[in-house]
Amino acid sequence: MEHNGPPLIRLENVGRRYRAGDTEVGALKDVTLDIHAGEFVAVMGPSGSGKTTLMNIIGCLDQPSDGEYFYSGLPVHAAGSDERARLRREAFGFVFQDYNLLRMVTAQENVEMPAIYAGIRRRIRWARAAELLSTLGLAHRTGHHPNELSGGERQRVAIGRALMNGAAVVLADEPTGSVDSRNGKEIMAQLAALSERGRTVILVTHDPTVARYARRRIELLDGRVVSDTGTNPGRQASAVRAARAPSQRMQAPVASLAESARTARRTLRGNKSRTALTLLGIVIGVFSVTAMLGVAQGMRNSILDSFRLLGGASLTISPRFGENSKPLTLSDADAIRSQIPNLLSVAPEMSGGGMLVGGENSESARITATTGRALQERGLILAEGAFFEEAHTESYAPVVILGGLLAGNLFGEHARPVGEYVLINGEPYQVIGVFKRNEEAFGAFAFQQRFAYVPLMTGAARLFGRDNLDSIQIIAADTDQVETVQNAIEALLSRRHGAGAFRIANQAEILAAQNDIGRIVSLVFGAIGGISLVVAGIGVMNIMLASVAERTREIGLRMAIGARERDILMQFVCEAAMVAGLGGAVGLIAALGLGALANSFTPMAFVAFTPWILLVGLSCATLTGVIFGFAPARRAAGMDPVAALRA
Ligand code: ADP
Ligand code: MG
């Protein structure tokens, strides 16, 4: 027996102990064994004698508890998990008794799988798998799923898979155990052919007729080698070549993200109802986050719009209610007008409710007494007629300007009521103007369209019979002077009434306050939406955990054909992120669609989406998938391949 060079496989005093409760089971004990490249070995022995354990250790699925194992001189007993995954990927090909094919993919795709983890490109993979299947006599079965194949055919597909990465060593654990004798012969013929072509084949069997195909028999009993027919001379040259072949690809990258995504897509499609349910949760979650943020944004927009219309240079003085409350009077307005410089306008305002009768109808409305100038400055636009003039105010003229909606309600949609009379609380007022209707208006501006406006002095003398103002609207000549003006007014009013009797709100402050409120509203609304996203995330986690548990064997198989822990991790995270991303996209579209629908029913933009909101929605979704998918993925990646395959 001549063998040049070191053996391909060398086991030195290898033991494998399992903990079973308090006791330890020795599955393998003190096994010392050399297997040279090109050998065809049958491992025999009664059930429980350690055959599978030996195969798993040789195939780097399992690690020895004692002793040393060298593959091609490499100390495997000291290798890390990635290194062992690499050996499984490049050097070994497993053939299991029960095939371990993936049900959801075709024969061709089953054969291709190991090459995915070896980073082989699709086209090359595809061609090689097709070639392997045709060599195995399965050219007509490439598109079939495992459940459409006979046991013998399935096992031949498994052999194809074992050879996909050009394994130097084929490990077959009772490959004929689940097929009839005719198919068993076929499978053995294939293994024998592999051996003929120089591959190392290690076969577990307890069938002596099967064992006869091998040139060497190793017998195990109770975890020990009890007989070994020894190494026979093989075809060294070709065997060594076969053994070396995979090393050219050893630095190849592992499965790419694109491959993970492809696998994830296939899995998701393979279990449609489960995917749909997970999706639904995410759709609802993202929909609520996005819709909530959209509604909050809509509110902010309309509030900000109404304030922006009032300009940045305005101030509002109003009485402060409470113990030292003082009435705000016309003489205060006069004092401000005469004593404070740099003012564009001083508009004292009074308001109260009143009953209006005009045309055929009557309507109760809010009546604001103010100056024509104040109305103009507020951005109200006349549809017809004119604003009040000084003369109206000075003469207490009984004239009225109607808000657009109010005019419509009293006189009808298309009437032109200027010149007509309305009764306000029983007294006649002539309509001198009608404000333009604005369908888009919202908040304060929508309400104003139902108001009636009378000249200030008319209101004070005729309508309200008081000269206490509700507010004085001030516009500074310049935005920069707002603060100076505000301080001057504060000082003036303190002199007249004592400190703290009035509140002076500065437009910029109101705007800032509104902005703060808007931000809080967004936050609260977003958080409410976020809760449903968290619930959806928990759903994802739940389903992923169930999926991991259900697919334990698949995970074991992927590890056996060379997937690294991080490949498995990436695959499951990818699956979760994909469901979540898809659900996120659907949720966004739903939010956009329903938002547009809601807006079409209301005069104002009730829901407003900014690109920022859409981005937040989508990234929240994907992030939810990644975060909640991570724990299940880690569980999958951390599985012990042997235990997983046993599941
Ligand atoms: P064979 O393949 O020859 O039937 P195995 O290698 O599967 O035998 O098992 C050898 C011994 O190790 C058996 O006694 C078995 O019960 C034990 N064994 C195998 N795996 C485990 C495990 N994960 N935990 C505990 N005992 C185990
Ligand atoms: Mg076994």
PDB file of N, CA and C in Angstrom, residues 63-145:
ATOM      1  N   GLN A  63     -18.013  18.855  15.735  1.00  0.00           N
ATOM      2  CA  GLN A  63     -16.622  18.963  16.153  1.00  0.00           C
ATOM      3  C   GLN A  63     -16.291  17.892  17.181  1.00  0.00           C
ATOM      4  N   PRO A  64     -15.082  17.355  17.105  1.00  0.00           N
ATOM      5  CA  PRO A  64     -14.712  16.345  18.100  1.00  0.00           C
ATOM      6  C   PRO A  64     -14.595  16.968  19.493  1.00  0.00           C
ATOM      7  N   SER A  65     -14.960  16.200  20.520  1.00  0.00           N
ATOM      8  CA  SER A  65     -14.752  16.678  21.893  1.00  0.00           C
ATOM      9  C   SER A  65     -13.315  16.417  22.317  1.00  0.00           C
ATOM     10  N   ASP A  66     -12.735  15.347  21.772  1.00  0.00           N
ATOM     11  CA  ASP A  66     -11.337  15.012  22.076  1.00  0.00           C
ATOM     12  C   ASP A  66     -10.630  14.677  20.771  1.00  0.00           C
ATOM     13  N   GLY A  67      -9.325  14.757  20.815  1.00  0.00           N
ATOM     14  CA  GLY A  67      -8.516  14.325  19.691  1.00  0.00           C
ATOM     15  C   GLY A  67      -8.383  15.388  18.614  1.00  0.00           C
ATOM     16  N   GLU A  68      -7.750  14.973  17.518  1.00  0.00           N
ATOM     17  CA  GLU A  68      -7.453  15.932  16.462  1.00  0.00           C
ATOM     18  C   GLU A  68      -7.923  15.413  15.118  1.00  0.00           C
ATOM     19  N   TYR A  69      -8.339  16.347  14.274  1.00  0.00           N
ATOM     20  CA  TYR A  69      -8.792  15.995  12.934  1.00  0.00           C
ATOM     21  C   TYR A  69      -8.107  16.936  11.950  1.00  0.00           C
ATOM     22  N   PHE A  70      -7.409  16.345  11.002  1.00  0.00           N
ATOM     23  CA  PHE A  70      -6.750  17.147   9.973  1.00  0.00           C
ATOM     24  C   PHE A  70      -7.388  16.840   8.631  1.00  0.00           C
ATOM     25  N   TYR A  71      -7.774  17.878   7.925  1.00  0.00           N
ATOM     26  CA  TYR A  71      -8.218  17.681   6.549  1.00  0.00           C
ATOM     27  C   TYR A  71      -7.176  18.307   5.663  1.00  0.00           C
ATOM     28  N   SER A  72      -6.553  17.469   4.829  1.00  0.00           N
ATOM     29  CA  SER A  72      -5.530  17.958   3.924  1.00  0.00           C
ATOM     30  C   SER A  72      -4.476  18.746   4.712  1.00  0.00           C
ATOM     31  N   GLY A  73      -4.178  18.249   5.910  1.00  0.00           N
ATOM     32  CA  GLY A  73      -3.159  18.879   6.743  1.00  0.00           C
ATOM     33  C   GLY A  73      -3.673  20.025   7.604  1.00  0.00           C
ATOM     34  N   LEU A  74      -4.913  20.435   7.359  1.00  0.00           N
ATOM     35  CA  LEU A  74      -5.491  21.568   8.095  1.00  0.00           C
ATOM     36  C   LEU A  74      -6.103  21.095   9.418  1.00  0.00           C
ATOM     37  N   PRO A  75      -5.733  21.713  10.541  1.00  0.00           N
ATOM     38  CA  PRO A  75      -6.282  21.262  11.833  1.00  0.00           C
ATOM     39  C   PRO A  75      -7.745  21.702  12.011  1.00  0.00           C
ATOM     40  N   VAL A  76      -8.641  20.843  11.589  1.00  0.00           N
ATOM     41  CA  VAL A  76     -10.068  21.181  11.615  1.00  0.00           C
ATOM     42  C   VAL A  76     -10.593  21.286  13.042  1.00  0.00           C
ATOM     43  N   HIS A  77      -9.998  20.467  13.960  1.00  0.00           N
ATOM     44  CA  HIS A  77     -10.469  20.489  15.350  1.00  0.00           C
ATOM     45  C   HIS A  77     -10.310  21.858  15.977  1.00  0.00           C
ATOM     46  N   ALA A  78      -9.420  22.690  15.386  1.00  0.00           N
ATOM     47  CA  ALA A  78      -9.187  24.012  15.948  1.00  0.00           C
ATOM     48  C   ALA A  78      -9.807  25.111  15.086  1.00  0.00           C
ATOM     49  N   ALA A  79     -10.512  24.702  14.021  1.00  0.00           N
ATOM     50  CA  ALA A  79     -11.034  25.708  13.083  1.00  0.00           C
ATOM     51  C   ALA A  79     -12.302  26.369  13.621  1.00  0.00           C
ATOM     52  N   GLY A  80     -12.489  27.604  13.234  1.00  0.00           N
ATOM     53  CA  GLY A  80     -13.691  28.355  13.625  1.00  0.00           C
ATOM     54  C   GLY A  80     -14.874  27.987  12.748  1.00  0.00           C
ATOM     55  N   SER A  81     -16.020  28.566  13.074  1.00  0.00           N
ATOM     56  CA  SER A  81     -17.239  28.144  12.390  1.00  0.00           C
ATOM     57  C   SER A  81     -17.241  28.550  10.911  1.00  0.00           C
ATOM     58  N   ASP A  82     -16.681  29.701  10.591  1.00  0.00           N
ATOM     59  CA  ASP A  82     -16.618  30.117   9.185  1.00  0.00           C
ATOM     60  C   ASP A  82     -15.702  29.208   8.374  1.00  0.00           C
ATOM     61  N   GLU A  83     -14.607  28.823   9.013  1.00  0.00           N
ATOM     62  CA  GLU A  83     -13.637  27.962   8.341  1.00  0.00           C
ATOM     63  C   GLU A  83     -14.268  26.591   8.059  1.00  0.00           C
ATOM     64  N   ARG A  84     -15.023  26.096   9.050  1.00  0.00           N
ATOM     65  CA  ARG A  84     -15.688  24.806   8.853  1.00  0.00           C
ATOM     66  C   ARG A  84     -16.773  24.917   7.782  1.00  0.00           C
ATOM     67  N   ALA A  85     -17.464  26.060   7.782  1.00  0.00           N
ATOM     68  CA  ALA A  85     -18.485  26.282   6.740  1.00  0.00           C
ATOM     69  C   ALA A  85     -17.826  26.271   5.368  1.00  0.00           C
ATOM     70  N   ARG A  86     -16.642  26.859   5.291  1.00  0.00           N
ATOM     71  CA  ARG A  86     -15.927  26.900   4.024  1.00  0.00           C
ATOM     72  C   ARG A  86     -15.581  25.490   3.560  1.00  0.00           C
ATOM     73  N   LEU A  87     -15.118  24.652   4.505  1.00  0.00           N
ATOM     74  CA  LEU A  87     -14.786  23.276   4.139  1.00  0.00           C
ATOM     75  C   LEU A  87     -16.032  22.516   3.685  1.00  0.00           C
ATOM     76  N   ARG A  88     -17.125  22.733   4.387  1.00  0.00           N
ATOM     77  CA  ARG A  88     -18.363  22.057   3.988  1.00  0.00           C
ATOM     78  C   ARG A  88     -18.767  22.479   2.586  1.00  0.00           C
ATOM     79  N   ARG A  89     -18.520  23.764   2.324  1.00  0.00           N
ATOM     80  CA  ARG A  89     -18.913  24.337   1.046  1.00  0.00           C
ATOM     81  C   ARG A  89     -18.023  23.831  -0.075  1.00  0.00           C
ATOM     82  N   GLU A  90     -16.724  23.767   0.196  1.00  0.00           N
ATOM     83  CA  GLU A  90     -15.768  23.532  -0.875  1.00  0.00           C
ATOM     84  C   GLU A  90     -15.301  22.092  -0.979  1.00  0.00           C
ATOM     85  N   ALA A  91     -15.195  21.409   0.162  1.00  0.00           N
ATOM     86  CA  ALA A  91     -14.532  20.109   0.143  1.00  0.00           C
ATOM     87  C   ALA A  91     -15.489  18.936   0.274  1.00  0.00           C
ATOM     88  N   PHE A  92     -16.614  19.153   0.936  1.00  0.00           N
ATOM     89  CA  PHE A  92     -17.504  18.026   1.224  1.00  0.00           C
ATOM     90  C   PHE A  92     -18.848  18.167   0.530  1.00  0.00           C
ATOM     91  N   GLY A  93     -19.392  17.008   0.196  1.00  0.00           N
ATOM     92  CA  GLY A  93     -20.752  16.989  -0.306  1.00  0.00           C
ATOM     93  C   GLY A  93     -21.524  15.930   0.455  1.00  0.00           C
ATOM     94  N   PHE A  94     -22.640  16.343   1.054  1.00  0.00           N
ATOM     95  CA  PHE A  94     -23.429  15.410   1.855  1.00  0.00           C
ATOM     96  C   PHE A  94     -24.562  14.801   1.048  1.00  0.00           C
ATOM     97  N   VAL A  95     -24.774  13.484   1.268  1.00  0.00           N
ATOM     98  CA  VAL A  95     -25.975  12.835   0.744  1.00  0.00           C
ATOM     99  C   VAL A  95     -26.640  12.175   1.947  1.00  0.00           C
ATOM    100  N   PHE A  96     -27.871  12.598   2.226  1.00  0.00           N
ATOM    101  CA  PHE A  96     -28.537  12.117   3.432  1.00  0.00           C
ATOM    102  C   PHE A  96     -29.508  10.986   3.105  1.00  0.00           C
ATOM    103  N   GLN A  97     -29.815  10.224   4.123  1.00  0.00           N
ATOM    104  CA  GLN A  97     -30.769   9.133   3.926  1.00  0.00           C
ATOM    105  C   GLN A  97     -32.112   9.663   3.426  1.00  0.00           C
ATOM    106  N   ASP A  98     -32.576  10.748   4.049  1.00  0.00           N
ATOM    107  CA  ASP A  98     -33.887  11.276   3.652  1.00  0.00           C
ATOM    108  C   ASP A  98     -33.770  12.510   2.762  1.00  0.00           C
ATOM    109  N   TYR A  99     -32.768  12.523   1.913  1.00  0.00           N
ATOM    110  CA  TYR A  99     -32.570  13.497   0.822  1.00  0.00           C
ATOM    111  C   TYR A  99     -32.343  14.931   1.283  1.00  0.00           C
ATOM    112  N   ASN A 100     -33.199  15.428   2.210  1.00  0.00           N
ATOM    113  CA  ASN A 100     -33.092  16.827   2.629  1.00  0.00           C
ATOM    114  C   ASN A 100     -33.104  17.799   1.456  1.00  0.00           C
ATOM    115  N   LEU A 101     -34.072  17.593   0.554  1.00  0.00           N
ATOM    116  CA  LEU A 101     -34.212  18.562  -0.538  1.00  0.00           C
ATOM    117  C   LEU A 101     -35.189  19.647  -0.077  1.00  0.00           C
ATOM    118  N   LEU A 102     -35.029  20.829  -0.626  1.00  0.00           N
ATOM    119  CA  LEU A 102     -35.987  21.891  -0.301  1.00  0.00           C
ATOM    120  C   LEU A 102     -37.231  21.700  -1.154  1.00  0.00           C
ATOM    121  N   ARG A 103     -38.365  21.609  -0.478  1.00  0.00           N
ATOM    122  CA  ARG A 103     -39.619  21.306  -1.164  1.00  0.00           C
ATOM    123  C   ARG A 103     -40.055  22.402  -2.121  1.00  0.00           C
ATOM    124  N   MET A 104     -39.750  23.645  -1.739  1.00  0.00           N
ATOM    125  CA  MET A 104     -40.351  24.748  -2.492  1.00  0.00           C
ATOM    126  C   MET A 104     -39.599  25.098  -3.774  1.00  0.00           C
ATOM    127  N   VAL A 105     -38.458  24.473  -3.997  1.00  0.00           N
ATOM    128  CA  VAL A 105     -37.744  24.799  -5.229  1.00  0.00           C
ATOM    129  C   VAL A 105     -37.560  23.548  -6.091  1.00  0.00           C
ATOM    130  N   THR A 106     -37.211  23.752  -7.348  1.00  0.00           N
ATOM    131  CA  THR A 106     -37.107  22.654  -8.306  1.00  0.00           C
ATOM    132  C   THR A 106     -35.838  21.835  -8.077  1.00  0.00           C
ATOM    133  N   ALA A 107     -35.773  20.706  -8.760  1.00  0.00           N
ATOM    134  CA  ALA A 107     -34.591  19.848  -8.708  1.00  0.00           C
ATOM    135  C   ALA A 107     -33.355  20.658  -9.084  1.00  0.00           C
ATOM    136  N   GLN A 108     -33.485  21.390 -10.176  1.00  0.00           N
ATOM    137  CA  GLN A 108     -32.381  22.216 -10.661  1.00  0.00           C
ATOM    138  C   GLN A 108     -31.905  23.193  -9.583  1.00  0.00           C
ATOM    139  N   GLU A 109     -32.856  23.870  -8.940  1.00  0.00           N
ATOM    140  CA  GLU A 109     -32.495  24.868  -7.930  1.00  0.00           C
ATOM    141  C   GLU A 109     -31.919  24.218  -6.674  1.00  0.00           C
ATOM    142  N   ASN A 110     -32.399  23.026  -6.363  1.00  0.00           N
ATOM    143  CA  ASN A 110     -31.816  22.293  -5.241  1.00  0.00           C
ATOM    144  C   ASN A 110     -30.352  21.993  -5.503  1.00  0.00           C
ATOM    145  N   VAL A 111     -30.069  21.596  -6.732  1.00  0.00           N
ATOM    146  CA  VAL A 111     -28.684  21.273  -7.079  1.00  0.00           C
ATOM    147  C   VAL A 111     -27.812  22.532  -7.042  1.00  0.00           C
ATOM    148  N   GLU A 112     -28.391  23.633  -7.465  1.00  0.00           N
ATOM    149  CA  GLU A 112     -27.623  24.889  -7.533  1.00  0.00           C
ATOM    150  C   GLU A 112     -27.230  25.454  -6.167  1.00  0.00           C
ATOM    151  N   MET A 113     -28.023  25.117  -5.141  1.00  0.00           N
ATOM    152  CA  MET A 113     -27.882  25.796  -3.846  1.00  0.00           C
ATOM    153  C   MET A 113     -26.463  25.959  -3.296  1.00  0.00           C
ATOM    154  N   PRO A 114     -25.660  24.894  -3.275  1.00  0.00           N
ATOM    155  CA  PRO A 114     -24.332  25.073  -2.675  1.00  0.00           C
ATOM    156  C   PRO A 114     -23.502  26.143  -3.388  1.00  0.00           C
ATOM    157  N   ALA A 115     -23.736  26.294  -4.692  1.00  0.00           N
ATOM    158  CA  ALA A 115     -22.956  27.267  -5.457  1.00  0.00           C
ATOM    159  C   ALA A 115     -23.320  28.698  -5.080  1.00  0.00           C
ATOM    160  N   ILE A 116     -24.544  28.883  -4.594  1.00  0.00           N
ATOM    161  CA  ILE A 116     -24.951  30.215  -4.150  1.00  0.00           C
ATOM    162  C   ILE A 116     -24.025  30.666  -3.033  1.00  0.00           C
ATOM    163  N   TYR A 117     -23.790  29.731  -2.087  1.00  0.00           N
ATOM    164  CA  TYR A 117     -22.946  30.092  -0.946  1.00  0.00           C
ATOM    165  C   TYR A 117     -21.477  30.172  -1.323  1.00  0.00           C
ATOM    166  N   ALA A 118     -21.153  29.605  -2.474  1.00  0.00           N
ATOM    167  CA  ALA A 118     -19.769  29.710  -2.927  1.00  0.00           C
ATOM    168  C   ALA A 118     -19.582  30.964  -3.770  1.00  0.00           C
ATOM    169  N   GLY A 119     -20.667  31.717  -3.958  1.00  0.00           N
ATOM    170  CA  GLY A 119     -20.561  32.973  -4.699  1.00  0.00           C
ATOM    171  C   GLY A 119     -20.401  32.783  -6.196  1.00  0.00           C
ATOM    172  N   ILE A 120     -20.873  31.635  -6.699  1.00  0.00           N
ATOM    173  CA  ILE A 120     -20.766  31.387  -8.143  1.00  0.00           C
ATOM    174  C   ILE A 120     -21.899  32.119  -8.854  1.00  0.00           C
ATOM    175  N   ARG A 121     -21.572  32.714  -9.983  1.00  0.00           N
ATOM    176  CA  ARG A 121     -22.596  33.472 -10.685  1.00  0.00           C
ATOM    177  C   ARG A 121     -23.704  32.592 -11.237  1.00  0.00           C
ATOM    178  N   ARG A 122     -24.875  33.179 -11.367  1.00  0.00           N
ATOM    179  CA  ARG A 122     -26.091  32.456 -11.712  1.00  0.00           C
ATOM    180  C   ARG A 122     -25.988  31.636 -12.982  1.00  0.00           C
ATOM    181  N   ARG A 123     -25.490  32.260 -14.003  1.00  0.00           N
ATOM    182  CA  ARG A 123     -25.450  31.599 -15.300  1.00  0.00           C
ATOM    183  C   ARG A 123     -24.587  30.338 -15.232  1.00  0.00           C
ATOM    184  N   ILE A 124     -23.441  30.481 -14.591  1.00  0.00           N
ATOM    185  CA  ILE A 124     -22.508  29.356 -14.465  1.00  0.00           C
ATOM    186  C   ILE A 124     -23.132  28.252 -13.621  1.00  0.00           C
ATOM    187  N   ARG A 125     -23.749  28.687 -12.542  1.00  0.00           N
ATOM    188  CA  ARG A 125     -24.433  27.783 -11.637  1.00  0.00           C
ATOM    189  C   ARG A 125     -25.483  26.967 -12.366  1.00  0.00           C
ATOM    190  N   TRP A 126     -26.264  27.696 -13.113  1.00  0.00           N
ATOM    191  CA  TRP A 126     -27.392  27.099 -13.814  1.00  0.00           C
ATOM    192  C   TRP A 126     -26.888  26.032 -14.780  1.00  0.00           C
ATOM    193  N   ALA A 127     -25.853  26.393 -15.538  1.00  0.00           N
ATOM    194  CA  ALA A 127     -25.321  25.475 -16.540  1.00  0.00           C
ATOM    195  C   ALA A 127     -24.743  24.232 -15.871  1.00  0.00           C
ATOM    196  N   ARG A 128     -24.035  24.447 -14.768  1.00  0.00           N
ATOM    197  CA  ARG A 128     -23.389  23.322 -14.095  1.00  0.00           C
ATOM    198  C   ARG A 128     -24.443  22.387 -13.502  1.00  0.00           C
ATOM    199  N   ALA A 129     -25.487  22.951 -12.913  1.00  0.00           N
ATOM    200  CA  ALA A 129     -26.540  22.129 -12.325  1.00  0.00           C
ATOM    201  C   ALA A 129     -27.237  21.313 -13.410  1.00  0.00           C
ATOM    202  N   ALA A 130     -27.484  21.955 -14.536  1.00  0.00           N
ATOM    203  CA  ALA A 130     -28.154  21.254 -15.636  1.00  0.00           C
ATOM    204  C   ALA A 130     -27.285  20.094 -16.105  1.00  0.00           C
ATOM    205  N   GLU A 131     -25.983  20.343 -16.200  1.00  0.00           N
ATOM    206  CA  GLU A 131     -25.054  19.319 -16.658  1.00  0.00           C
ATOM    207  C   GLU A 131     -25.019  18.146 -15.667  1.00  0.00           C
ATOM    208  N   LEU A 132     -24.965  18.482 -14.374  1.00  0.00           N
ATOM    209  CA  LEU A 132     -24.932  17.442 -13.345  1.00  0.00           C
ATOM    210  C   LEU A 132     -26.198  16.581 -13.411  1.00  0.00           C
ATOM    211  N   LEU A 133     -27.339  17.239 -13.526  1.00  0.00           N
ATOM    212  CA  LEU A 133     -28.595  16.504 -13.557  1.00  0.00           C
ATOM    213  C   LEU A 133     -28.656  15.601 -14.775  1.00  0.00           C
ATOM    214  N   SER A 134     -28.125  16.068 -15.874  1.00  0.00           N
ATOM    215  CA  SER A 134     -28.190  15.224 -17.054  1.00  0.00           C
ATOM    216  C   SER A 134     -27.227  14.044 -16.918  1.00  0.00           C
ATOM    217  N   THR A 135     -26.069  14.247 -16.313  1.00  0.00           N
ATOM    218  CA  THR A 135     -25.157  13.130 -16.034  1.00  0.00           C
ATOM    219  C   THR A 135     -25.830  12.093 -15.136  1.00  0.00           C
ATOM    220  N   LEU A 136     -26.680  12.581 -14.220  1.00  0.00           N
ATOM    221  CA  LEU A 136     -27.345  11.687 -13.280  1.00  0.00           C
ATOM    222  C   LEU A 136     -28.632  11.108 -13.877  1.00  0.00           C
ATOM    223  N   GLY A 137     -28.854  11.364 -15.159  1.00  0.00           N
ATOM    224  CA  GLY A 137     -30.032  10.828 -15.833  1.00  0.00           C
ATOM    225  C   GLY A 137     -31.312  11.535 -15.452  1.00  0.00           C
ATOM    226  N   LEU A 138     -31.197  12.804 -15.094  1.00  0.00           N
ATOM    227  CA  LEU A 138     -32.389  13.538 -14.656  1.00  0.00           C
ATOM    228  C   LEU A 138     -32.653  14.771 -15.516  1.00  0.00           C
ATOM    229  N   ALA A 139     -32.140  14.748 -16.765  1.00  0.00           N
ATOM    230  CA  ALA A 139     -32.295  15.919 -17.630  1.00  0.00           C
ATOM    231  C   ALA A 139     -33.763  16.289 -17.804  1.00  0.00           C
ATOM    232  N   HIS A 140     -34.630  15.259 -17.773  1.00  0.00           N
ATOM    233  CA  HIS A 140     -36.058  15.514 -17.990  1.00  0.00           C
ATOM    234  C   HIS A 140     -36.773  15.916 -16.704  1.00  0.00           C
ATOM    235  N   ARG A 141     -36.044  16.045 -15.600  1.00  0.00           N
ATOM    236  CA  ARG A 141     -36.700  16.323 -14.323  1.00  0.00           C
ATOM    237  C   ARG A 141     -36.255  17.649 -13.700  1.00  0.00           C
ATOM    238  N   THR A 142     -35.491  18.427 -14.439  1.00  0.00           N
ATOM    239  CA  THR A 142     -34.888  19.625 -13.835  1.00  0.00           C
ATOM    240  C   THR A 142     -35.922  20.575 -13.229  1.00  0.00           C
ATOM    241  N   GLY A 143     -37.074  20.716 -13.885  1.00  0.00           N
ATOM    242  CA  GLY A 143     -38.077  21.686 -13.419  1.00  0.00           C
ATOM    243  C   GLY A 143     -39.042  21.115 -12.396  1.00  0.00           C
ATOM    244  N   HIS A 144     -38.857  19.820 -12.039  1.00  0.00           N
ATOM    245  CA  HIS A 144     -39.790  19.212 -11.099  1.00  0.00           C
ATOM    246  C   HIS A 144     -39.445  19.564  -9.662  1.00  0.00           C
ATOM    247  N   HIS A 145     -40.467  19.622  -8.848  1.00  0.00           N
ATOM    248  CA  HIS A 145     -40.246  19.824  -7.425  1.00  0.00           C
ATOM    249  C   HIS A 145     -40.056  18.457  -6.782  1.00  0.00           C
TER     250      HIS A 145
END
